[in-house]
Coordinates of N, CA and C in Angstrom, one line a residue:
M13 N 92.2 212.7 83.7 CA 93.4 212.4 84.2 C 94.6 212.7 82.9
N14 N 94.2 211.7 81.9 CA 95.1 212.0 80.9 C 95.2 213.2 80.2
F15 N 94.3 213.6 80.2 CA 94.1 215.1 79.3 C 95.3 216.1 80.3
A16 N 95.2 216.1 81.8 CA 95.9 216.8 82.6 C 97.0 216.4 82.1
I17 N 97.7 215.0 82.1 CA 99.2 214.6 82.1 C 99.5 215.3 80.9
R18 N 98.6 215.0 79.6 CA 99.2 215.9 78.3 C 99.7 217.3 78.7
I19 N 98.7 218.0 79.5 CA 99.1 219.4 79.8 C 100.2 219.6 80.6
V20 N 100.4 218.8 81.6 CA 101.7 218.7 82.3 C 103.1 218.9 81.1
N21 N 102.6 217.6 80.1 CA 103.9 217.3 79.3 C 103.9 218.8 78.5
L22 N 102.8 219.3 78.1 CA 102.8 220.4 77.3 C 103.7 221.8 78.2
Y23 N 103.4 221.7 79.5 CA 103.9 222.8 80.0 C 105.4 222.6 80.2
N24 N 105.7 221.2 80.2 CA 107.3 221.1 80.5 C 107.9 221.3 79.2
F25 N 107.3 221.4 78.1 CA 108.0 221.4 76.9 C 107.9 222.9 76.5
L26 N 106.9 223.4 76.6 CA 107.2 224.8 76.6 C 108.1 225.6 77.8
N27 N 108.2 225.4 78.5 CA 109.0 225.9 79.4 C 110.5 225.2 79.4
E28 N 110.9 223.9 79.0 CA 111.9 223.6 78.8 C 112.8 224.2 77.0
T29 N 111.8 223.8 76.3 CA 112.0 223.6 74.8 C 112.0 225.3 74.1
K30 N 110.8 225.8 74.6 CA 110.5 227.2 73.8 C 110.9 228.4 75.2
Q31 N 111.1 227.8 76.2 CA 111.5 229.0 77.3 C 110.5 230.2 77.4
E32 N 109.0 229.5 77.4 CA 107.8 230.2 77.8 C 107.5 230.1 78.9
R33 N 107.5 230.8 79.8 CA 106.8 231.0 81.0 C 105.4 231.2 81.3
I34 N 104.7 232.6 80.8 CA 103.5 233.0 81.3 C 102.4 232.2 80.6
M35 N 102.3 231.9 79.1 CA 101.3 231.2 78.9 C 101.1 229.6 79.4
S36 N 102.7 229.2 79.4 CA 102.7 227.6 79.7 C 102.1 227.8 81.2
K37 N 102.3 228.3 82.3 CA 101.7 228.4 83.5 C 100.2 228.9 83.5
Q38 N 99.9 229.5 82.7 CA 98.2 229.6 82.3 C 97.6 228.5 81.8
I39 N 98.0 227.7 81.0 CA 97.4 226.5 80.6 C 97.7 225.6 81.4
L40 N 98.8 225.4 82.1 CA 98.9 224.5 83.2 C 98.0 224.5 84.3
R41 N 97.6 225.7 84.6 CA 96.3 225.8 85.5 C 95.0 225.4 85.3
S42 N 94.6 226.3 84.0 CA 93.5 225.5 83.5 C 93.5 224.5 82.9
G43 N 93.9 223.5 82.7 CA 94.1 222.4 82.0 C 94.3 221.4 83.0
T44 N 94.8 221.6 84.1 CA 94.8 220.5 85.2 C 93.5 220.8 86.0
S45 N 93.0 221.9 86.1 CA 91.9 222.3 87.2 C 90.6 221.3 86.3
V46 N 90.6 221.4 85.1 CA 89.4 220.6 84.7 C 89.3 219.3 85.3
G47 N 90.3 218.4 85.5 CA 89.9 217.1 85.8 C 89.8 217.0 87.6
A48 N 90.2 218.4 88.0 CA 90.1 218.5 89.4 C 88.9 218.8 90.2
N49 N 88.1 219.6 89.1 CA 86.8 220.2 89.4 C 85.7 218.8 89.0
I50 N 86.3 218.3 88.0 CA 85.4 216.9 88.0 C 85.6 215.8 89.0
R51 N 86.8 215.6 89.6 CA 86.9 214.8 90.5 C 86.1 214.9 91.9
E52 N 86.1 216.7 92.1 CA 85.4 217.5 93.0 C 83.7 217.0 92.9
G53 N 83.3 217.2 91.5 CA 82.2 217.2 91.7 C 81.1 215.5 91.6
Q54 N 82.4 214.5 91.2 CA 82.0 213.6 91.7 C 81.6 213.0 93.1
F55 N 82.1 213.8 94.0 CA 81.7 213.5 95.7 C 80.9 215.1 95.9
A56 N 80.3 215.6 95.3 CA 79.4 216.7 95.4 C 78.4 216.6 96.7
E57 N 78.2 217.1 97.5 CA 77.3 217.2 98.4 C 76.1 217.5 98.2
S58 N 75.7 217.8 97.0 CA 74.1 217.9 96.5 C 74.3 218.1 95.2
P59 N 72.9 218.0 94.3 CA 73.2 218.1 92.7 C 73.4 219.4 92.7
A60 N 73.1 220.4 93.2 CA 73.6 221.9 92.9 C 75.1 221.9 92.9
D61 N 75.7 221.3 94.0 CA 76.9 221.3 94.2 C 77.8 220.8 93.1
F62 N 77.2 219.5 92.4 CA 77.8 218.8 91.2 C 77.6 219.9 90.0
I63 N 76.6 220.4 89.7 CA 76.5 221.4 88.8 C 77.4 222.5 88.6
H64 N 77.6 223.1 90.0 CA 78.2 224.0 89.9 C 79.9 223.6 89.8
K65 N 80.3 222.4 90.6 CA 81.8 222.1 90.1 C 82.2 221.7 88.6
Y66 N 80.8 221.0 88.0 CA 81.3 220.6 86.5 C 80.9 221.9 86.0
S67 N 80.2 222.9 86.3 CA 80.6 224.3 85.4 C 81.9 224.9 85.4
V68 N 82.1 224.8 86.8 CA 83.8 225.4 86.7 C 84.6 224.5 85.8
A69 N 84.6 223.5 85.8 CA 85.0 222.2 85.1 C 84.8 223.2 83.5
Q70 N 83.7 223.4 83.3 CA 83.5 223.7 81.7 C 84.3 224.8 81.6
K71 N 84.1 225.9 82.6 CA 84.8 227.1 82.3 C 86.3 226.9 81.9
E72 N 86.9 226.3 82.9 CA 88.6 225.9 83.0 C 88.8 225.1 81.5
C73 N 88.1 224.5 81.2 CA 88.0 223.7 79.7 C 88.0 224.9 78.5
S74 N 87.2 225.6 78.9 CA 87.1 226.6 77.9 C 88.3 227.8 77.5
E75 N 88.8 227.8 78.8 CA 89.9 228.6 78.8 C 91.0 227.9 78.3
T76 N 91.2 226.8 78.7 CA 92.3 226.0 78.4 C 92.4 226.0 76.6
L77 N 91.0 225.9 76.0 CA 91.0 226.0 74.6 C 91.4 227.4 74.0
Y78 N 91.2 228.3 74.9 CA 91.7 229.8 74.5 C 93.5 229.4 74.3
W79 N 94.0 228.9 75.5 CA 95.3 229.1 75.6 C 95.8 228.2 74.3
L80 N 95.2 227.0 74.1 CA 95.9 226.2 73.1 C 95.8 227.1 71.4
E81 N 94.5 227.6 71.8 CA 94.6 228.4 70.1 C 95.7 229.8 70.2
L82 N 95.8 230.2 71.2 CA 97.0 231.3 71.3 C 98.4 230.9 70.7
L83 N 98.8 229.6 71.8 CA 99.9 229.1 71.7 C 100.2 228.6 70.1
N84 N 99.0 228.2 69.5 CA 99.4 227.7 67.9 C 99.4 229.0 67.1
K85 N 98.5 229.9 67.3 CA 98.6 231.2 66.6 C 100.1 232.1 66.9
T86 N 100.6 231.6 67.8 CA 102.0 232.5 68.1 C 103.0 231.3 67.7
N87 N 102.8 230.6 67.5 CA 103.8 229.5 66.9 C 104.5 228.9 68.0
Y88 N 104.2 228.5 69.1 CA 104.5 227.7 70.2 C 104.3 226.3 70.0
I89 N 103.2 225.9 69.6 CA 103.0 224.6 69.3 C 102.6 224.2 67.7
T90 N 102.9 223.5 67.2 CA 102.5 222.9 66.0 C 101.0 222.9 65.6
T91 N 100.6 223.3 64.5 CA 99.1 222.7 64.3 C 98.8 221.6 64.6
E92 N 99.6 220.3 64.6 CA 99.4 218.8 64.8 C 99.1 218.7 66.3
Q93 N 100.2 219.5 67.2 CA 100.2 219.3 68.3 C 98.8 220.0 68.8
Y94 N 98.1 221.1 68.2 CA 97.4 221.9 68.7 C 95.8 221.1 68.3
V95 N 95.8 220.4 67.3 CA 94.7 219.9 66.6 C 94.6 218.6 68.0
S96 N 95.6 218.1 68.0 CA 95.5 216.8 69.0 C 95.0 217.4 70.2
L97 N 95.7 218.2 70.8 CA 95.1 218.5 72.3 C 93.7 219.4 72.3
D98 N 93.5 220.2 71.0 CA 92.2 220.6 71.1 C 91.0 219.8 70.8
T99 N 91.1 218.5 70.2 CA 90.3 217.7 69.9 C 89.9 217.3 71.3
D100 N 90.8 216.9 72.0 CA 90.7 216.3 73.3 C 89.8 216.9 74.4
C101 N 90.4 218.3 74.2 CA 89.8 219.3 75.1 C 88.5 219.7 74.7
T102 N 88.1 219.6 73.4 CA 86.8 219.8 73.0 C 85.8 218.5 73.7
E103 N 86.4 217.2 73.3 CA 85.5 216.5 73.6 C 85.2 216.1 75.3
L104 N 86.1 216.4 76.1 CA 86.3 217.0 77.5 C 85.0 217.9 77.5
M105 N 84.9 219.1 76.8 CA 83.8 220.3 77.0 C 82.6 219.4 76.9
K106 N 82.6 218.4 75.7 CA 81.0 217.6 75.4 C 80.5 217.2 76.4
M107 N 81.7 216.3 76.9 CA 81.3 215.3 78.1 C 80.8 216.1 79.4
I108 N 81.6 217.3 79.8 CA 81.1 217.7 80.8 C 79.9 218.7 80.6
T109 N 79.5 219.2 79.5 CA 78.3 219.8 79.3 C 77.1 218.7 79.1
S110 N 77.3 217.9 78.7 CA 76.4 216.6 78.6 C 76.0 216.2 80.0
S111 N 77.1 216.2 81.0 CA 76.7 215.9 82.2 C 75.8 216.5 83.1
I112 N 76.2 217.9 82.7 CA 75.8 219.3 83.5 C 74.1 219.1 82.9
I113 N 74.0 219.2 81.6 CA 72.5 219.1 80.9 C 71.7 218.0 81.8
T114 N 72.2 217.0 81.9 CA 71.6 215.6 82.3 C 71.1 215.7 83.9
R115 N 72.3 216.1 84.6 CA 72.1 216.5 86.3 C 71.0 217.4 86.3
K116 N 70.7 218.5 85.6 CA 69.8 219.7 85.5 C 68.7 219.2 85.2
K117 N 68.4 218.1 84.2 CA 67.1 217.6 83.9 C 66.5 216.5 84.9
S118 N 67.4 216.1 85.7 CA 67.1 214.9 86.3 C 66.7 215.8 87.8
L119 N 67.2 216.9 88.2 CA 67.0 217.9 89.1 C 65.6 218.3 88.9
S120 N 65.2 219.0 87.6 CA 64.2 219.3 87.2 C 62.8 218.2 87.4
L121 N 63.0 216.9 87.3 CA 62.1 215.8 87.4 C 61.6 215.6 88.4
T122 N 62.6 216.0 89.7 CA 62.6 215.4 91.2 C 61.6 216.6 92.1
P123 N 60.7 216.5 92.6 CA 59.6 217.2 93.4 C 60.5 217.8 94.2
N124 N 60.4 218.9 94.8 CA 61.0 219.5 95.7 C 62.5 219.7 95.8
H125 N 62.8 219.6 95.0 CA 64.6 220.3 94.4 C 64.8 221.5 95.0

């Protein structure tokens, strides 16, 4: 949720201050989707559904990293802004990946999965 709030604030900054419309919408979509998919995964109907939802969150996180890098390289955000958001997004990616790996391991240990 905190990361999504930061992304919404970034979207507002890009829209209002930088007059940037295209990339700001892209990062808003991908950056807020991460938490939404994690939330869906918490109430997954099965272990496979959990893995699927978290895998979607992982892809959205990766896309968000792309937009952050592009925004930085095109000077829409400062290096300081980039590093701060990139660090948070990378940490989210690590947590999501770890959750997927853990669930896959537990799934492989249960008979008749």
